[in-house]
Amino acid sequence: MSVVNLSQPGVVESTPSRYALQVGDIDVLVISDGVLPITAVTMATNAPPAALSAWLRDMYLPPEVLDWPLNVAVVRSGSQTILIDSGLGTEFPDFPRAGQLALRLEGAGIDPASVTDVVLTHLHMDHIGGLLVDGLRGRLRPDLRVHLAAAEAEFWEAPDFSKTVMPAPIPEVLRSTAAQFLDVYRNQLRPFETEYEVAPGVLLRRTGGHTPGHSIVRIESRGEALTFAGDAVFQPGFENPDWQNGFEHDPEESTRVRIKLLHELAASGEQLVATHLPFPSVCHVALSGNTFRFVPTVWDH
């Protein structure tokens, strides 16, 4: 395997874009794919406007359009190197500050040909676009295995956007990007039903909610654990877990999934990483009355 050190220096950037940590014997590297703009109201479509404005103000976030972080991860367990999600890609000129995966894999010294498996939490464009970039796709190994829930692949054959609240162009872009991805990678897909252990200590679990096949990744080794939650948890979701995101295909089920997951993480004390939490997003979850609290971990230097 060509990856020797997941945090070795490569391309120098002025802004930190990768963070390495150990989960027992498993190496985890959280990588920022950049940020993309999102209308603030999309973060909480069912929140009273005054409550959302107050939350944004308290978080020192702009009131109308804010930067949405994009995090992916590279995991090394045994002989396998696993990419969890792939960011936005470079086919979206309106989002020039996202789609940094190829650059940042190079900066981390990770050869795309060393990736044995890809795990996809779901097929939204900001999770699959990186795998469609010509400069990266052509460098992946021909026997790459792409893992996703069977329900996710089935959903995108005829997606239902009736419960989402997104700007008009977005649903069609999501649809076309997912269709392109399924066409390109269909022969490499390894669909699973409910749970699947992709490597020792790396367990995929379908949650549904955000999309019918949305999945999370739990990494466990030697009594330590970390969950990559994809889009099950957004930044407002700790203090306001019932606030619904406009990209959720089943908002009510998403709320149930989010609350259940946050209770599990608060009870276990294990670490959490999620796609759209501020980089590197490594945190713990604490109970705070009837809601939750985001507790960032101290960087391990």
Short mmCIF file of C-alpha atoms in Angstrom, two decimals:
data_model
loop_
_atom_site.label_atom_id
_atom_site.label_comp_id
_atom_site.label_asym_id
_atom_site.label_seq_id
_atom_site.Cartn_x
_atom_site.Cartn_y
_atom_site.Cartn_z
CA MET A 1 0.00 0.00 0.00
CA SER A 2 1.47 3.35 -1.01
CA VAL A 3 -0.02 5.35 1.87
CA VAL A 4 2.49 5.26 4.70
CA ASN A 5 1.56 8.36 6.67
CA LEU A 6 -1.88 9.87 6.26
CA SER A 7 -0.64 13.24 7.55
CA GLN A 8 2.67 13.53 5.73
CA PRO A 9 3.39 16.99 4.27
CA GLY A 10 2.75 17.68 0.61
CA VAL A 11 1.22 20.76 -0.97
CA VAL A 12 1.54 23.68 1.46
CA GLU A 13 -1.63 25.67 2.16
CA SER A 14 -2.07 28.66 4.42
CA THR A 15 -5.32 27.29 5.88
CA PRO A 16 -5.39 23.94 7.72
CA SER A 17 -7.34 21.48 5.59
CA ARG A 18 -6.61 18.08 7.12
CA TYR A 19 -6.60 16.70 10.62
CA ALA A 20 -5.26 13.26 11.57
CA LEU A 21 -6.32 11.25 14.58
CA GLN A 22 -6.17 7.68 15.84
CA VAL A 23 -9.14 5.55 16.81
CA GLY A 24 -7.39 2.65 18.48
CA ASP A 25 -5.37 1.02 15.70
CA ILE A 26 -7.30 2.77 12.92
CA ASP A 27 -5.96 5.92 11.23
CA VAL A 28 -8.51 8.64 10.42
CA LEU A 29 -7.79 11.76 8.39
CA VAL A 30 -10.53 14.40 8.19
CA ILE A 31 -10.14 16.49 5.04
CA SER A 32 -11.86 19.77 4.21
CA ASP A 33 -13.30 19.85 0.70
CA GLY A 34 -13.80 23.59 1.17
CA VAL A 35 -16.99 25.56 1.77
CA LEU A 36 -20.02 26.42 -0.30
CA PRO A 37 -22.60 29.18 0.20
CA ILE A 38 -26.02 28.27 1.52
CA THR A 39 -29.00 30.44 2.33
CA ALA A 40 -29.42 30.57 6.08
CA VAL A 41 -33.11 29.71 5.96
CA THR A 42 -32.23 26.35 4.35
CA MET A 43 -30.56 25.36 7.62
CA ALA A 44 -33.88 25.44 9.46
CA THR A 45 -36.90 25.60 7.18
CA ASN A 46 -39.43 25.03 9.98
CA ALA A 47 -37.87 27.37 12.54
CA PRO A 48 -39.63 30.60 13.48
CA PRO A 49 -37.74 33.39 11.65
CA ALA A 50 -37.00 35.22 14.89
CA ALA A 51 -35.58 32.06 16.50
CA LEU A 52 -33.36 31.34 13.50
CA SER A 53 -32.15 34.95 13.41
CA ALA A 54 -31.32 34.78 17.11
CA TRP A 55 -29.42 31.51 16.67
CA LEU A 56 -27.41 32.88 13.75
CA ARG A 57 -26.60 36.02 15.73
CA ASP A 58 -25.55 34.01 18.78
CA MET A 59 -23.28 31.86 16.57
CA TYR A 60 -21.75 34.94 14.89
CA LEU A 61 -23.03 33.76 11.53
CA PRO A 62 -24.35 36.06 8.77
CA PRO A 63 -28.14 36.43 8.61
CA GLU A 64 -28.77 35.55 4.96
CA VAL A 65 -26.01 33.49 3.30
CA LEU A 66 -23.35 31.55 5.17
CA ASP A 67 -20.45 29.26 4.35
CA TRP A 68 -21.31 25.58 4.65
CA PRO A 69 -18.28 23.41 5.47
CA LEU A 70 -17.68 20.19 3.53
CA ASN A 71 -15.73 17.44 5.30
CA VAL A 72 -14.70 14.02 3.99
CA ALA A 73 -12.49 11.41 5.61
CA VAL A 74 -9.84 8.87 4.73
CA VAL A 75 -9.66 5.81 6.99
CA ARG A 76 -6.94 3.18 7.07
CA SER A 77 -7.84 -0.14 8.69
CA GLY A 78 -5.51 -3.07 8.13
CA SER A 79 -4.68 -3.33 4.44
CA GLN A 80 -7.62 -1.14 3.34
CA THR A 81 -7.71 2.60 2.68
CA ILE A 82 -11.27 3.90 2.68
CA LEU A 83 -12.54 7.24 1.41
CA ILE A 84 -15.74 8.39 3.11
CA ASP A 85 -17.61 10.66 0.69
CA SER A 86 -15.81 12.73 -1.93
CA GLY A 87 -17.00 16.32 -1.69
CA LEU A 88 -18.47 18.48 -4.43
CA GLY A 89 -16.09 18.12 -7.34
CA THR A 90 -15.25 20.89 -9.79
CA GLU A 91 -18.23 20.90 -12.14
CA PHE A 92 -20.07 23.68 -10.30
CA PRO A 93 -18.60 27.11 -11.10
CA ASP A 94 -20.99 28.85 -8.70
CA PHE A 95 -19.16 27.13 -5.83
CA PRO A 96 -15.48 27.92 -6.52
CA ARG A 97 -14.33 27.41 -2.91
CA ALA A 98 -15.46 23.78 -2.74
CA GLY A 99 -14.30 20.73 -4.66
CA GLN A 100 -10.81 20.65 -3.16
CA LEU A 101 -10.50 16.88 -2.62
CA ALA A 102 -7.98 16.07 -5.35
CA LEU A 103 -5.69 18.91 -4.28
CA ARG A 104 -5.92 17.96 -0.65
CA LEU A 105 -5.33 14.26 -1.18
CA GLU A 106 -2.16 15.31 -2.95
CA GLY A 107 -1.28 17.63 -0.09
CA ALA A 108 -1.69 14.75 2.36
CA GLY A 109 0.50 12.48 0.26
CA ILE A 110 -2.37 10.11 -0.54
CA ASP A 111 -2.21 8.46 -3.94
CA PRO A 112 -5.80 7.96 -5.22
CA ALA A 113 -4.69 4.55 -6.52
CA SER A 114 -4.12 3.47 -2.93
CA VAL A 115 -7.81 3.85 -2.07
CA THR A 116 -9.34 0.38 -1.95
CA ASP A 117 -12.89 1.32 -0.94
CA VAL A 118 -15.23 4.29 -1.08
CA VAL A 119 -18.11 4.66 1.36
CA LEU A 120 -20.92 7.02 0.43
CA THR A 121 -23.27 8.34 3.09
CA HIS A 122 -25.70 9.28 0.30
CA LEU A 123 -25.77 10.47 -3.31
CA HIS A 124 -26.19 14.24 -2.98
CA MET A 125 -23.82 16.08 -5.28
CA ASP A 126 -21.65 17.48 -2.46
CA HIS A 127 -20.85 13.90 -1.40
CA ILE A 128 -20.19 12.27 -4.78
CA GLY A 129 -18.97 15.04 -7.08
CA GLY A 130 -15.30 14.53 -6.25
CA LEU A 131 -15.38 11.04 -7.76
CA LEU A 132 -16.57 12.47 -11.07
CA VAL A 133 -13.63 14.83 -11.53
CA ASP A 134 -11.56 13.70 -14.51
CA GLY A 135 -8.24 14.35 -12.82
CA LEU A 136 -9.17 12.14 -9.90
CA ARG A 137 -11.43 9.52 -11.46
CA GLY A 138 -8.77 8.36 -13.89
CA ARG A 139 -6.30 7.77 -11.07
CA LEU A 140 -8.52 5.41 -9.08
CA ARG A 141 -7.85 1.69 -9.19
CA PRO A 142 -10.06 -0.34 -11.54
CA ASP A 143 -11.10 -2.73 -8.75
CA LEU A 144 -12.25 0.09 -6.45
CA ARG A 145 -15.27 -0.96 -4.35
CA VAL A 146 -18.00 1.66 -3.80
CA HIS A 147 -20.26 0.95 -0.85
CA LEU A 148 -23.69 2.50 -0.36
CA ALA A 149 -27.09 1.42 0.89
CA ALA A 150 -29.19 -0.40 -1.68
CA ALA A 151 -32.11 1.88 -0.80
CA GLU A 152 -30.02 4.89 -1.84
CA ALA A 153 -29.25 3.60 -5.31
CA GLU A 154 -32.90 2.63 -5.76
CA PHE A 155 -34.16 6.04 -4.63
CA TRP A 156 -32.13 7.94 -7.22
CA GLU A 157 -33.61 5.96 -10.08
CA ALA A 158 -36.74 8.11 -9.57
CA PRO A 159 -36.10 10.58 -6.71
CA ASP A 160 -38.93 12.29 -4.82
CA PHE A 161 -38.27 15.91 -3.82
CA SER A 162 -41.80 16.67 -2.62
CA LYS A 163 -40.78 17.23 1.02
CA THR A 164 -37.57 19.15 0.39
CA VAL A 165 -37.26 22.95 0.47
CA MET A 166 -34.48 23.84 -1.96
CA PRO A 167 -33.86 26.60 -4.51
CA ALA A 168 -35.43 25.75 -7.87
CA PRO A 169 -32.30 24.68 -9.79
CA ILE A 170 -30.96 22.35 -7.13
CA PRO A 171 -33.27 19.29 -7.40
CA GLU A 172 -32.51 18.82 -11.09
CA VAL A 173 -28.77 19.21 -10.48
CA LEU A 174 -28.96 16.63 -7.69
CA ARG A 175 -30.91 14.28 -9.95
CA SER A 176 -28.55 14.60 -12.92
CA THR A 177 -25.39 14.28 -10.81
CA ALA A 178 -26.67 11.14 -9.07
CA ALA A 179 -27.69 9.64 -12.43
CA GLN A 180 -24.24 10.36 -13.84
CA PHE A 181 -22.56 8.82 -10.82
CA LEU A 182 -24.65 5.65 -10.97
CA ASP A 183 -23.91 5.31 -14.67
CA VAL A 184 -20.15 5.73 -14.20
CA TYR A 185 -19.75 3.52 -11.12
CA ARG A 186 -22.57 0.98 -11.47
CA ASN A 187 -20.20 -1.96 -12.00
CA GLN A 188 -18.22 -1.06 -8.88
CA LEU A 189 -21.16 -0.60 -6.51
CA ARG A 190 -21.35 -2.87 -3.47
CA PRO A 191 -24.83 -2.18 -2.06
CA PHE A 192 -25.79 -3.28 1.45
CA GLU A 193 -29.18 -3.48 3.15
CA THR A 194 -28.89 -2.40 6.80
CA GLU A 195 -25.30 -2.85 8.06
CA TYR A 196 -22.02 -3.83 6.50
CA GLU A 197 -18.49 -4.08 7.89
CA VAL A 198 -16.35 -2.71 5.07
CA ALA A 199 -13.07 -3.27 6.97
CA PRO A 200 -12.11 -4.41 10.47
CA GLY A 201 -13.73 -1.93 12.85
CA VAL A 202 -15.41 0.12 10.09
CA LEU A 203 -19.17 -0.48 10.13
CA LEU A 204 -21.70 1.14 7.79
CA ARG A 205 -25.25 1.55 9.05
CA ARG A 206 -28.23 2.82 7.09
CA THR A 207 -30.24 5.43 8.99
CA GLY A 208 -32.55 6.79 6.30
CA GLY A 209 -34.17 10.16 6.92
CA HIS A 210 -32.02 12.67 5.04
CA THR A 211 -32.38 10.36 2.05
CA PRO A 212 -33.91 6.86 2.10
CA GLY A 213 -30.47 5.23 2.03
CA HIS A 214 -28.55 7.78 4.07
CA SER A 215 -25.89 5.96 6.11
CA ILE A 216 -23.38 6.66 8.85
CA VAL A 217 -19.96 5.10 9.47
CA ARG A 218 -18.90 3.92 12.92
CA ILE A 219 -15.20 3.32 13.48
CA GLU A 220 -14.20 1.31 16.55
CA SER A 221 -10.88 -0.11 17.73
CA ARG A 222 -9.45 -1.01 21.13
CA GLY A 223 -12.29 0.58 23.09
CA GLU A 224 -12.25 3.86 21.16
CA ALA A 225 -14.92 4.93 18.68
CA LEU A 226 -15.82 7.68 16.23
CA THR A 227 -18.94 8.11 14.12
CA PHE A 228 -18.93 9.88 10.74
CA ALA A 229 -22.54 11.03 10.62
CA GLY A 230 -22.77 12.45 7.11
CA ASP A 231 -25.84 14.69 6.96
CA ALA A 232 -27.64 13.22 9.97
CA VAL A 233 -26.47 16.21 12.05
CA PHE A 234 -26.15 19.86 11.05
CA GLN A 235 -24.80 22.76 13.06
CA PRO A 236 -28.18 23.95 14.46
CA GLY A 237 -29.17 20.37 15.28
CA PHE A 238 -27.53 20.18 18.69
CA GLU A 239 -29.52 22.95 20.35
CA ASN A 240 -32.50 22.60 18.01
CA PRO A 241 -32.68 18.96 16.89
CA ASP A 242 -36.22 19.42 15.59
CA TRP A 243 -35.16 22.08 13.09
CA GLN A 244 -35.38 20.68 9.58
CA ASN A 245 -32.87 21.16 6.77
CA GLY A 246 -34.19 21.98 3.32
CA PHE A 247 -32.23 19.10 1.75
CA GLU A 248 -33.93 16.45 3.88
CA HIS A 249 -36.12 14.18 1.77
CA ASP A 250 -38.10 13.05 4.84
CA PRO A 251 -37.80 15.84 7.42
CA GLU A 252 -39.79 14.11 10.16
CA GLU A 253 -37.79 10.89 9.88
CA SER A 254 -34.58 12.94 9.75
CA THR A 255 -35.53 14.52 13.07
CA ARG A 256 -36.10 11.12 14.65
CA VAL A 257 -32.77 9.84 13.27
CA ARG A 258 -30.90 12.92 14.51
CA ILE A 259 -32.31 12.81 18.03
CA LYS A 260 -31.69 9.08 18.38
CA LEU A 261 -28.11 9.40 17.12
CA LEU A 262 -27.32 12.36 19.37
CA HIS A 263 -28.68 10.48 22.39
CA GLU A 264 -26.50 7.48 21.47
CA LEU A 265 -23.39 9.63 21.13
CA ALA A 266 -24.05 11.50 24.36
CA ALA A 267 -24.47 8.20 26.19
CA SER A 268 -21.36 6.55 24.71
CA GLY A 269 -19.09 9.58 24.86
CA GLU A 270 -17.51 8.65 21.53
CA GLN A 271 -16.36 11.21 18.99
CA LEU A 272 -18.47 12.62 16.18
CA VAL A 273 -17.51 13.93 12.75
CA ALA A 274 -20.13 15.23 10.32
CA THR A 275 -19.99 16.59 6.80
CA HIS A 276 -21.25 20.10 7.44
CA LEU A 277 -19.89 20.90 10.90
CA PRO A 278 -17.00 23.40 11.08
CA PHE A 279 -13.72 21.74 10.12
CA PRO A 280 -12.36 19.44 11.45
CA SER A 281 -15.72 18.88 13.19
CA VAL A 282 -14.28 16.33 15.65
CA CYS A 283 -16.41 16.72 18.76
CA HIS A 284 -18.38 15.07 21.53
CA VAL A 285 -22.10 15.38 22.20
CA ALA A 286 -23.37 16.37 25.65
CA LEU A 287 -26.91 16.48 26.94
CA SER A 288 -28.19 19.96 27.76
CA GLY A 289 -31.63 19.67 29.31
CA ASN A 290 -33.91 18.38 26.58
CA THR A 291 -31.44 19.21 23.82
CA PHE A 292 -27.74 18.73 23.16
CA ARG A 293 -24.44 20.56 23.19
CA PHE A 294 -21.57 20.52 20.68
CA VAL A 295 -18.30 19.96 22.60
CA PRO A 296 -15.26 20.39 20.32
CA THR A 297 -12.26 18.20 21.06
CA VAL A 298 -8.84 19.74 21.66
CA TRP A 299 -6.58 19.31 18.62
CA ASP A 300 -3.89 16.71 19.17
CA HIS A 301 -0.65 18.38 18.04
#
